[in-house]
Coordinates of N, CA, C and O in Angstrom, one line a residue:
X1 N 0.8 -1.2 0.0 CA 0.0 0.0 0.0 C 0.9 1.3 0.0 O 0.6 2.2 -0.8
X2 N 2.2 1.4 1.1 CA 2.9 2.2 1.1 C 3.3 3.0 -0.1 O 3.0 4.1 -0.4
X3 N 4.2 1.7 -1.1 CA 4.5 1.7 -2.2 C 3.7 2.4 -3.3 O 4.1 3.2 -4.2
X4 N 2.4 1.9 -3.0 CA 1.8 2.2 -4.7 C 1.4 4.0 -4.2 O 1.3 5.0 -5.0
X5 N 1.1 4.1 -2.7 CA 0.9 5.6 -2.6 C 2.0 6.5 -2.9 O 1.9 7.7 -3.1
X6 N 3.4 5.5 -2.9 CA 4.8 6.9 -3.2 C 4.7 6.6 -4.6 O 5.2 7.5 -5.2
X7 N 4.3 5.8 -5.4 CA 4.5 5.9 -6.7 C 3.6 6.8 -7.2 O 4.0 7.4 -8.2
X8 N 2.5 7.0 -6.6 CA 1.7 7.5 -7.5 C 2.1 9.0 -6.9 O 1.8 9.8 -7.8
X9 N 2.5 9.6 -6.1 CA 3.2 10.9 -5.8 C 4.1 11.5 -6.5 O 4.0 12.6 -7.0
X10 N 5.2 10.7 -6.6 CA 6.5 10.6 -7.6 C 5.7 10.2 -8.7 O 6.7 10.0 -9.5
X11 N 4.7 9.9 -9.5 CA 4.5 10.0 -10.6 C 5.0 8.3 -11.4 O 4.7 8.1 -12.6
X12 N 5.7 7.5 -10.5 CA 6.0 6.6 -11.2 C 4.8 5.8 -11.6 O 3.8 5.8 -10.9
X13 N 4.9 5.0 -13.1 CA 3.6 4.2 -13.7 C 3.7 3.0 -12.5 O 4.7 2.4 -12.0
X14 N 2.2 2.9 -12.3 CA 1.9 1.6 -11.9 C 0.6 0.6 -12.6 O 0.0 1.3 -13.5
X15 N 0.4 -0.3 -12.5 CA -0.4 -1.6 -13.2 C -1.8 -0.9 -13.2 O -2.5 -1.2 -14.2
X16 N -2.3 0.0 -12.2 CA -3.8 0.9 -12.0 C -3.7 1.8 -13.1 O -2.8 2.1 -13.9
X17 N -5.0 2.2 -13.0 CA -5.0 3.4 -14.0 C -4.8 4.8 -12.9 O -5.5 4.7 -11.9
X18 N -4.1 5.9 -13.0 CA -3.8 7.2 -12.2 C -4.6 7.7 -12.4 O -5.3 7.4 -13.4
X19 N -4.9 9.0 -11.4 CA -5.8 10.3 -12.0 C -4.5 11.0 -12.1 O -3.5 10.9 -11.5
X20 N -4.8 11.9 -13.0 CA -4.2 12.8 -13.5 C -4.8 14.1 -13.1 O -6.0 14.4 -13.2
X21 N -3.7 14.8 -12.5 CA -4.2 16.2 -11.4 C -3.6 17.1 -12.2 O -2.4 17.0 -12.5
X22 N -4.2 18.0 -12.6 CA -4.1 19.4 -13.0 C -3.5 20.4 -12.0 O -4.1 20.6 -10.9
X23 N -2.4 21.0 -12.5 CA -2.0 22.1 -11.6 C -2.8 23.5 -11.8 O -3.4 23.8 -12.9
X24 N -2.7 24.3 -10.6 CA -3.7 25.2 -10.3 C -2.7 26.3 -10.1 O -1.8 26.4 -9.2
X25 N -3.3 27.3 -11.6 CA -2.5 28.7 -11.6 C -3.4 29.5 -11.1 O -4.6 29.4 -11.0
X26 N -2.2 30.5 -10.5 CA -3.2 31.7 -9.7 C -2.4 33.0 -11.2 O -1.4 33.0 -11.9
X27 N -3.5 33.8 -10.8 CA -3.2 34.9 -12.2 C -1.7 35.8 -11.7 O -1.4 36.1 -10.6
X28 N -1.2 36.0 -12.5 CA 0.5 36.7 -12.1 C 0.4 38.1 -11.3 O 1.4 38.7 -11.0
X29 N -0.9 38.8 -11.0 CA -1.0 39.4 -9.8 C -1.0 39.3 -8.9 O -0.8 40.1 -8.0
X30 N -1.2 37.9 -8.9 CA -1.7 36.8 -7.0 C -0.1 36.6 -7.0 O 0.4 36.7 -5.8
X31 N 0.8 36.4 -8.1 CA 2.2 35.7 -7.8 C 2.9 36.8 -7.5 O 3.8 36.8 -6.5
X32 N 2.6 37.8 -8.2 CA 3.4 39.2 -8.1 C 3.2 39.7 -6.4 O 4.2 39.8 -5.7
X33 N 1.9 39.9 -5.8 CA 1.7 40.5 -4.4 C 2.1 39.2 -3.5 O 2.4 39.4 -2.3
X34 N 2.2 37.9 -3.8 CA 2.6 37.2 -3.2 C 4.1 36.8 -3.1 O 4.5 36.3 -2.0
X35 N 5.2 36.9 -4.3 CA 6.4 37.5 -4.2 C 6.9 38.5 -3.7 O 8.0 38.5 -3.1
X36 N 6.1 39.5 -3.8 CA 6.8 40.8 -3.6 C 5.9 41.5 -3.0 O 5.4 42.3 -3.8
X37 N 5.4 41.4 -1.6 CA 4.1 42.1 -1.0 C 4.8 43.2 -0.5 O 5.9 43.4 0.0
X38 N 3.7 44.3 -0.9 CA 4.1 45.4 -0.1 C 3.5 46.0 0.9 O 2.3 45.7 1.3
X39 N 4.0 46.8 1.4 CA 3.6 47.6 2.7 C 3.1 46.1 4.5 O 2.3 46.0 5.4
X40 N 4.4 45.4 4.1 CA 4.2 44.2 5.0 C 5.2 45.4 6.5 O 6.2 46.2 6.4
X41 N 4.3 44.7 7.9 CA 4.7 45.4 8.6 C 3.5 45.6 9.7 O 2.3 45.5 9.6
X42 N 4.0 45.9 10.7 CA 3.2 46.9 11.5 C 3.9 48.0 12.2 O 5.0 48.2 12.4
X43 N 2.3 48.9 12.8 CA 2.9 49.8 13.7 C 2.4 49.8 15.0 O 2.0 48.7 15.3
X44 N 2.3 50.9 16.2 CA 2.5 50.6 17.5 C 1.0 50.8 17.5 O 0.6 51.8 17.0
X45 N 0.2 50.0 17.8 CA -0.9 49.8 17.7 C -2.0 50.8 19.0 O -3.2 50.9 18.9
X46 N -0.7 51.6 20.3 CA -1.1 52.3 20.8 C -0.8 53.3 20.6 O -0.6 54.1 21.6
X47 N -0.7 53.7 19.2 CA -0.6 54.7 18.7 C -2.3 55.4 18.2 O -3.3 55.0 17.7
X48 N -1.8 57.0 18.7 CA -3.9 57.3 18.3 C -3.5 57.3 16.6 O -4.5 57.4 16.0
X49 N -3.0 57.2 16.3 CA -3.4 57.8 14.6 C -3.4 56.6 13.9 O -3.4 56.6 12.7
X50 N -3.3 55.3 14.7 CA -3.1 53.7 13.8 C -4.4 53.4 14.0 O -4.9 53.9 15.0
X51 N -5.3 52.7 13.2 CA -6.2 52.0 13.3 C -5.9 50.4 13.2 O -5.6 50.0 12.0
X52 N -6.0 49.5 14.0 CA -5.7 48.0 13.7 C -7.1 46.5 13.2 O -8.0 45.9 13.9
X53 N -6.9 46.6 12.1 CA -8.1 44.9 11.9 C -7.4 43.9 12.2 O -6.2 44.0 12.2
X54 N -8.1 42.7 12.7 CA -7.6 41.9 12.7 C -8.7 40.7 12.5 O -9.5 40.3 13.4
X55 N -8.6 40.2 11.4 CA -9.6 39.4 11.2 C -9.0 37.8 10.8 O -8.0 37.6 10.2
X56 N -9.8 36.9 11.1 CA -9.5 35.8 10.5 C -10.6 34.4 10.2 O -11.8 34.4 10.5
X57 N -9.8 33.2 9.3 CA -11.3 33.1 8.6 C -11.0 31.1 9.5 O -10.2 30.2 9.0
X58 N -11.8 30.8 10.7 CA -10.9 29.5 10.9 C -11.4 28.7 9.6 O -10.4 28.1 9.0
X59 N -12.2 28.5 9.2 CA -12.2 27.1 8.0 C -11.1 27.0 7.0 O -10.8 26.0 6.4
X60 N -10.4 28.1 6.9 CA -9.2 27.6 6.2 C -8.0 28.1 7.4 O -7.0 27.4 7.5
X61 N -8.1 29.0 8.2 CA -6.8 28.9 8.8 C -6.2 30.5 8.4 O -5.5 31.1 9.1
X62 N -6.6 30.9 7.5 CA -6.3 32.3 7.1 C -6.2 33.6 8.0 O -7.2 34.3 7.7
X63 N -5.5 34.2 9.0 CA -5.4 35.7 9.7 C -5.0 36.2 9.5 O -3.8 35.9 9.2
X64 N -5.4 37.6 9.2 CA -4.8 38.7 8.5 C -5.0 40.0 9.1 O -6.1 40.5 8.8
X65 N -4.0 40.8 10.1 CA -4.0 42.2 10.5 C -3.5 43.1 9.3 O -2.5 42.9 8.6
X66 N -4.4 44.0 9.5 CA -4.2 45.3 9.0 C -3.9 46.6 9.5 O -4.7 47.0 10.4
X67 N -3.3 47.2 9.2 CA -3.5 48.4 10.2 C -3.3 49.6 9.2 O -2.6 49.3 8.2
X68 N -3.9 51.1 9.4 CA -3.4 52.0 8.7 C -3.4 52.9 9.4 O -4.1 52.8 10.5
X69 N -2.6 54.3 9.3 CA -2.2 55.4 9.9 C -2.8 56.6 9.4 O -2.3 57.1 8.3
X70 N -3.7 57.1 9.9 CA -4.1 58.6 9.5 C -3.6 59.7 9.7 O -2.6 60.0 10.4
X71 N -4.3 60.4 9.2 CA -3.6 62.0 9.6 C -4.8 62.6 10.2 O -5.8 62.4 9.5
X72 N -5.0 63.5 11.8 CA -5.8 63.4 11.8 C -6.6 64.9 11.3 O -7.8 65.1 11.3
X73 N -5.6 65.7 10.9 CA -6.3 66.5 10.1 C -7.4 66.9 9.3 O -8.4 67.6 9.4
X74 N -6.5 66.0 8.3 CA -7.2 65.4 7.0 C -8.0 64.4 7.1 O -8.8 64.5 6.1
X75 N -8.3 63.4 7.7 CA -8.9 62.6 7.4 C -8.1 61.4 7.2 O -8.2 60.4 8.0
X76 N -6.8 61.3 5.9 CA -6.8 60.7 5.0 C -5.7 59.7 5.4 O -4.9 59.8 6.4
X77 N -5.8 58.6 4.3 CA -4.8 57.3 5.2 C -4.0 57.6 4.3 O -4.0 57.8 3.1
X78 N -2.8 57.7 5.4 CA -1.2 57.8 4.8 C -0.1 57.5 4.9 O 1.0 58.0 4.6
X79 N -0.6 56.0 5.6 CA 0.3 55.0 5.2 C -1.0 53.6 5.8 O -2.1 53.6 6.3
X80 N 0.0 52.5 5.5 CA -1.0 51.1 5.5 C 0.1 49.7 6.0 O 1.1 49.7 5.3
X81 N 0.1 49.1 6.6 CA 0.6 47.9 6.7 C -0.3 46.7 7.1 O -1.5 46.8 7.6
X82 N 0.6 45.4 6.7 CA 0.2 44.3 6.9 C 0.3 43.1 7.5 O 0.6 42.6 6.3
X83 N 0.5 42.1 8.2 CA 0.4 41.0 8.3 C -0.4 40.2 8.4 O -1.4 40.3 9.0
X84 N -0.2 39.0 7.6 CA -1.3 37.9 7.0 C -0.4 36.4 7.3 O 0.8 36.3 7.0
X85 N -1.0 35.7 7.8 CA -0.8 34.1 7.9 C -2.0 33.5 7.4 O -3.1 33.6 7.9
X86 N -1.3 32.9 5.9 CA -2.3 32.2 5.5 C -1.9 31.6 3.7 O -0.7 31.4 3.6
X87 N -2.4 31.5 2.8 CA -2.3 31.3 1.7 C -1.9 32.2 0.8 O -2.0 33.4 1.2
X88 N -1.4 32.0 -0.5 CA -1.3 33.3 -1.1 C -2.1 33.8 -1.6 O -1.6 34.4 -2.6
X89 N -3.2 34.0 -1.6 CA -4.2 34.8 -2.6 C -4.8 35.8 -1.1 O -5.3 36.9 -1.1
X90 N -4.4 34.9 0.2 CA -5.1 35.8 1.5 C -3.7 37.1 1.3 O -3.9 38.3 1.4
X91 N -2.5 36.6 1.1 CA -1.3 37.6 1.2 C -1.6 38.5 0.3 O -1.7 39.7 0.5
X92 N -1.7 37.8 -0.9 CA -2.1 39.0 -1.7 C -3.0 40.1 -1.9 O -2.8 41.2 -2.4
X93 N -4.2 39.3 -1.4 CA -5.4 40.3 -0.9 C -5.3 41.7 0.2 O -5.8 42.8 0.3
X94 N -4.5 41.2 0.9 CA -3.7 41.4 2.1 C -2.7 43.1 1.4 O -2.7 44.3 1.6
X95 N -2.2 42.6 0.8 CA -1.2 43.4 -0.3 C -1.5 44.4 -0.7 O -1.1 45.5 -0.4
X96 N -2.7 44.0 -1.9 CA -3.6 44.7 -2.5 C -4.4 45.9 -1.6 O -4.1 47.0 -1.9
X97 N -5.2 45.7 -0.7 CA -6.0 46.2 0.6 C -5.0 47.5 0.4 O -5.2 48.5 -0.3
X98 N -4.0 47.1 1.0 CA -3.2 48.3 1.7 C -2.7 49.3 0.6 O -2.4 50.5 0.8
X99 N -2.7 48.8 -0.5 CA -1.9 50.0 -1.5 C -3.4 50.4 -2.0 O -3.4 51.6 -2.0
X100 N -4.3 50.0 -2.3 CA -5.6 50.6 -2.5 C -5.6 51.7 -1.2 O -5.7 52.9 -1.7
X101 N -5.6 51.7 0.3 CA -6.2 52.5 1.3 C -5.3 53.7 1.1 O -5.6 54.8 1.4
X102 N -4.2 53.2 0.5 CA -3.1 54.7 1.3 C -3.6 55.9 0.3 O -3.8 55.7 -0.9
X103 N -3.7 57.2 0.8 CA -3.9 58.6 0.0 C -5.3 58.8 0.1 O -5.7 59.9 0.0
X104 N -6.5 57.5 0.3 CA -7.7 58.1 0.3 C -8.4 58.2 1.5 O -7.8 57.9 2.6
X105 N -9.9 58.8 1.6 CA -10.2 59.3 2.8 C -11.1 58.0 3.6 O -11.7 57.1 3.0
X106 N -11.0 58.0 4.9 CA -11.5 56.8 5.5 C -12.8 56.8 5.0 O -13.0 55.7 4.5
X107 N -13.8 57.6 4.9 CA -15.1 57.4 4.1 C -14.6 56.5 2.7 O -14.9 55.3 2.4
X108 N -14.0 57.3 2.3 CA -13.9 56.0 0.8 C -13.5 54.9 0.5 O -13.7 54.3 -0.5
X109 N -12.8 54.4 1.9 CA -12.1 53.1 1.8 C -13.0 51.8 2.6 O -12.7 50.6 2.8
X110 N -14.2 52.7 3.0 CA -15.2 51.6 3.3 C -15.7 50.9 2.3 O -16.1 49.7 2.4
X111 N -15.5 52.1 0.8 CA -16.6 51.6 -0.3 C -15.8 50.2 -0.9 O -16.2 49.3 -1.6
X112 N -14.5 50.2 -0.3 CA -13.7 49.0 -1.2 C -14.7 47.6 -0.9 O -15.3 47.5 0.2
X113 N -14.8 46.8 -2.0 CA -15.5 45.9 -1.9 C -14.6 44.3 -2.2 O -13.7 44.3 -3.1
X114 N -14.9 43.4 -1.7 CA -14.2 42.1 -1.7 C -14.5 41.8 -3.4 O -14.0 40.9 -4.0
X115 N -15.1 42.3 -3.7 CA -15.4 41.4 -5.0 C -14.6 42.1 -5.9 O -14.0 41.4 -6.8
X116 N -14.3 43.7 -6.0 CA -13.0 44.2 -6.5 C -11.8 44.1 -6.8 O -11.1 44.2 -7.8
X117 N -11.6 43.6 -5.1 CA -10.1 43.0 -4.9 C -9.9 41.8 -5.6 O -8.9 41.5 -6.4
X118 N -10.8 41.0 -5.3 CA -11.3 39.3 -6.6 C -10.8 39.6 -7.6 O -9.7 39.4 -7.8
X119 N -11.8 40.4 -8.5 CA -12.0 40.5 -9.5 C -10.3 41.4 -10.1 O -9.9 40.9 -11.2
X120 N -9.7 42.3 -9.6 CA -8.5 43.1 -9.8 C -7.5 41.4 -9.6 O -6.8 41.0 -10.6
X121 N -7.6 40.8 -8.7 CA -6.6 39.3 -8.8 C -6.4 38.0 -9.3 O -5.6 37.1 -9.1
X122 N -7.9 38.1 -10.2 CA -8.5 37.0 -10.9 C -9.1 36.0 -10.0 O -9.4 34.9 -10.3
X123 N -9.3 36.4 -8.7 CA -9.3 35.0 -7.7 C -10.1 33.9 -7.9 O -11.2 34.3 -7.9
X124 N -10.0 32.7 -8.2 CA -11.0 31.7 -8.2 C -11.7 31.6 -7.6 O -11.2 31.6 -6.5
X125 N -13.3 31.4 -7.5 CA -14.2 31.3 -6.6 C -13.8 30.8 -5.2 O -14.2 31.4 -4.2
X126 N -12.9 29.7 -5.2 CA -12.4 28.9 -3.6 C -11.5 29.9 -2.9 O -11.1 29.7 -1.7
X127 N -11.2 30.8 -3.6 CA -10.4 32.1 -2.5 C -11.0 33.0 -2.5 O -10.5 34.0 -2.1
X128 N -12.2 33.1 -2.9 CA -13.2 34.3 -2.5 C -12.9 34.9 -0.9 O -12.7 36.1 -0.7
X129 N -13.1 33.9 0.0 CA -12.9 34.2 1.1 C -11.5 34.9 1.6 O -11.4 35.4 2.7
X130 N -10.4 34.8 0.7 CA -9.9 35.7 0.9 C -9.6 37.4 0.8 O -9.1 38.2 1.6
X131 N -10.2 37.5 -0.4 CA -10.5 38.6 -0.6 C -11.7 39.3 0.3 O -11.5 40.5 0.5
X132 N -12.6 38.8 0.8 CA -13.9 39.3 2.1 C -12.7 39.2 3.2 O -12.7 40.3 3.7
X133 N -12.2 38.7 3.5 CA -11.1 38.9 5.2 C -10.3 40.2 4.8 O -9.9 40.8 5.8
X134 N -10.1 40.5 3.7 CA -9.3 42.2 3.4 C -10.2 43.0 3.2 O -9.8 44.2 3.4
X135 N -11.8 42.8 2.8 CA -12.3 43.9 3.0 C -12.7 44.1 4.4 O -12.4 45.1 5.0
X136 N -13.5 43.1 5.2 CA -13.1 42.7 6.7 C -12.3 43.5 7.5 O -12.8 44.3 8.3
X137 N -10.8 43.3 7.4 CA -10.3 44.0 7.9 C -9.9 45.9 7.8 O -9.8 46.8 8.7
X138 N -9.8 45.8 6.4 CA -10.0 47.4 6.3 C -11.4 48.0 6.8 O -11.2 49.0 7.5
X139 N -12.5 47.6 6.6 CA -13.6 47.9 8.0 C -13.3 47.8 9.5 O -13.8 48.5 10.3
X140 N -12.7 47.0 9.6 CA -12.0 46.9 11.5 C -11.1 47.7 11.5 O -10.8 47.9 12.7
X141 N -10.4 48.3 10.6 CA -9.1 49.1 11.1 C -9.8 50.6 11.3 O -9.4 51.4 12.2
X142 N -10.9 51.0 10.2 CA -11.3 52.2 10.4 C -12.0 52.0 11.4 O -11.9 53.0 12.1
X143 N -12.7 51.1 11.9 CA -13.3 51.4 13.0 C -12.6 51.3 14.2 O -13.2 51.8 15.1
X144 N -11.3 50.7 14.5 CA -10.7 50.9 15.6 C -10.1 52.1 16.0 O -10.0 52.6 17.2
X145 N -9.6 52.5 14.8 CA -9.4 54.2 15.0 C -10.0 55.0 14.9 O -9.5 56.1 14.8
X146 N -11.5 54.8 15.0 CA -12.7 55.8 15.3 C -13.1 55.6 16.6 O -13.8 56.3 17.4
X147 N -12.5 54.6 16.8 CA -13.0 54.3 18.9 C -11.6 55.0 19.3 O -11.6 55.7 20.3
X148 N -10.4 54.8 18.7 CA -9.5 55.8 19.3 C -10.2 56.8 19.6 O -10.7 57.3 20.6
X149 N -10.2 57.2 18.4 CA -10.3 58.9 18.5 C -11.7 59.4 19.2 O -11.6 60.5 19.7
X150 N -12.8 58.6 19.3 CA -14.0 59.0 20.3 C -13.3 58.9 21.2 O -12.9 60.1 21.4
X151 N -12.7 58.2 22.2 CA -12.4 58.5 23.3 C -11.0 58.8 23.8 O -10.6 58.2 24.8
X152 N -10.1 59.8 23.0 CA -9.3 60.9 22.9 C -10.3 61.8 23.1 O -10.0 62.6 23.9
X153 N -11.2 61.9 22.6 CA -12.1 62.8 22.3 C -12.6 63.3 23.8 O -12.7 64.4 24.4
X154 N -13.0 62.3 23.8 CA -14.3 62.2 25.7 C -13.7 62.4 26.7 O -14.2 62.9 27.7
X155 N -12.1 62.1 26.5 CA -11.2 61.9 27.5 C -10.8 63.4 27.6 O -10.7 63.8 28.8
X156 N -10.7 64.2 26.5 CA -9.9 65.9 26.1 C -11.5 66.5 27.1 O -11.4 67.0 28.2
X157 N -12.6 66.3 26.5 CA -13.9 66.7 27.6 C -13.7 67.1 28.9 O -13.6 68.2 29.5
X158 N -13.7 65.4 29.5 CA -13.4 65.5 30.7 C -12.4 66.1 31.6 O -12.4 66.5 32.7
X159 N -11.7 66.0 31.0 CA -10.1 66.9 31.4 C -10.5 68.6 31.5 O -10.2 69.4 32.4
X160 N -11.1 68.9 30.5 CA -11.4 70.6 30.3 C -12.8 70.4 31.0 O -13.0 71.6 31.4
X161 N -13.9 69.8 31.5 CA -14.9 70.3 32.1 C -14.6 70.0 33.9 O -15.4 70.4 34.7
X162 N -13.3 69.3 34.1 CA -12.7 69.5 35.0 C -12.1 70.4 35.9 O -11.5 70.0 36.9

């Protein structure tokens, strides 16, 4: 039994008939953000101007933090990092997310939608769920830095109605 299972791994012929397994390409943007991901990284997460996601998906094993840095001036996200454990199409989703968020305003980076990021990476339907855990998390990161900043906020109150 051993045997006929290393043969048919290694490929050697045996007396059975094999299945024959098709390898499974991902499109050369999944290879590209998965070679060469950018904006990988984090920052000090008790920082007020970081917002942190952290989402993960257990049926496959996939977690993926996000975090991005505002200005709080402006509004606007001006810088982005990432960390992802998980497959490449989650890294590269992952990847993607973050060079999409940087320069625009947190209102607009809600509108990012998982089926974008999909569709921008060619994803196969079975990594769909990767692409929904990056939009996922860029909704958790804006919202973590809006509960910062509410209560910076409440905290600045109390201090002055003190």
């Amino acid at each position: 039994m051993l045997r006929l299972v290393a043969k048919r791994i290694l490929g050697t012929p045996t007396a059975s008939p094999t299945v024959r397994v098709l390898p499974r390409f991902y499109h050369e943007r999944v290879v590209d953000h998965y070679n060469n991901p950018r904006n990988v990284g984090s920052f000090d997460k008790n920082d007020p101007t970081v917002g942190t996601g952290l989402v993960g998906a257990p049926a496959c094993g996939d977690v993926m933090k996000l975090q991005i840095r505002v200005d709080d001036k402006t509004g606007k996200i001006v810088d982005a990092r990432f960390k992802t454990f998980g497959c490449g199409s989650a890294i590269a989703s992952s990847s993607v997310a973050t060079e999409w968020v940087k320069g625009k305003q947190m209102e607009e980076v809600l509108s990012i939608k998982n089926t974008e990021i999909a569709k921008h990476l060619s994803l196969p339907p079975v990594k769909l769920h990767c692409s929904m855990l990056a939009e996922d998390a860029i909704k958790a990161a804006v919202k973590d830095y809006e509960a910062k900043r509410t209560k910076a906020t409440t905290t600045a109150e109390k201090a002055a109605n003190a």
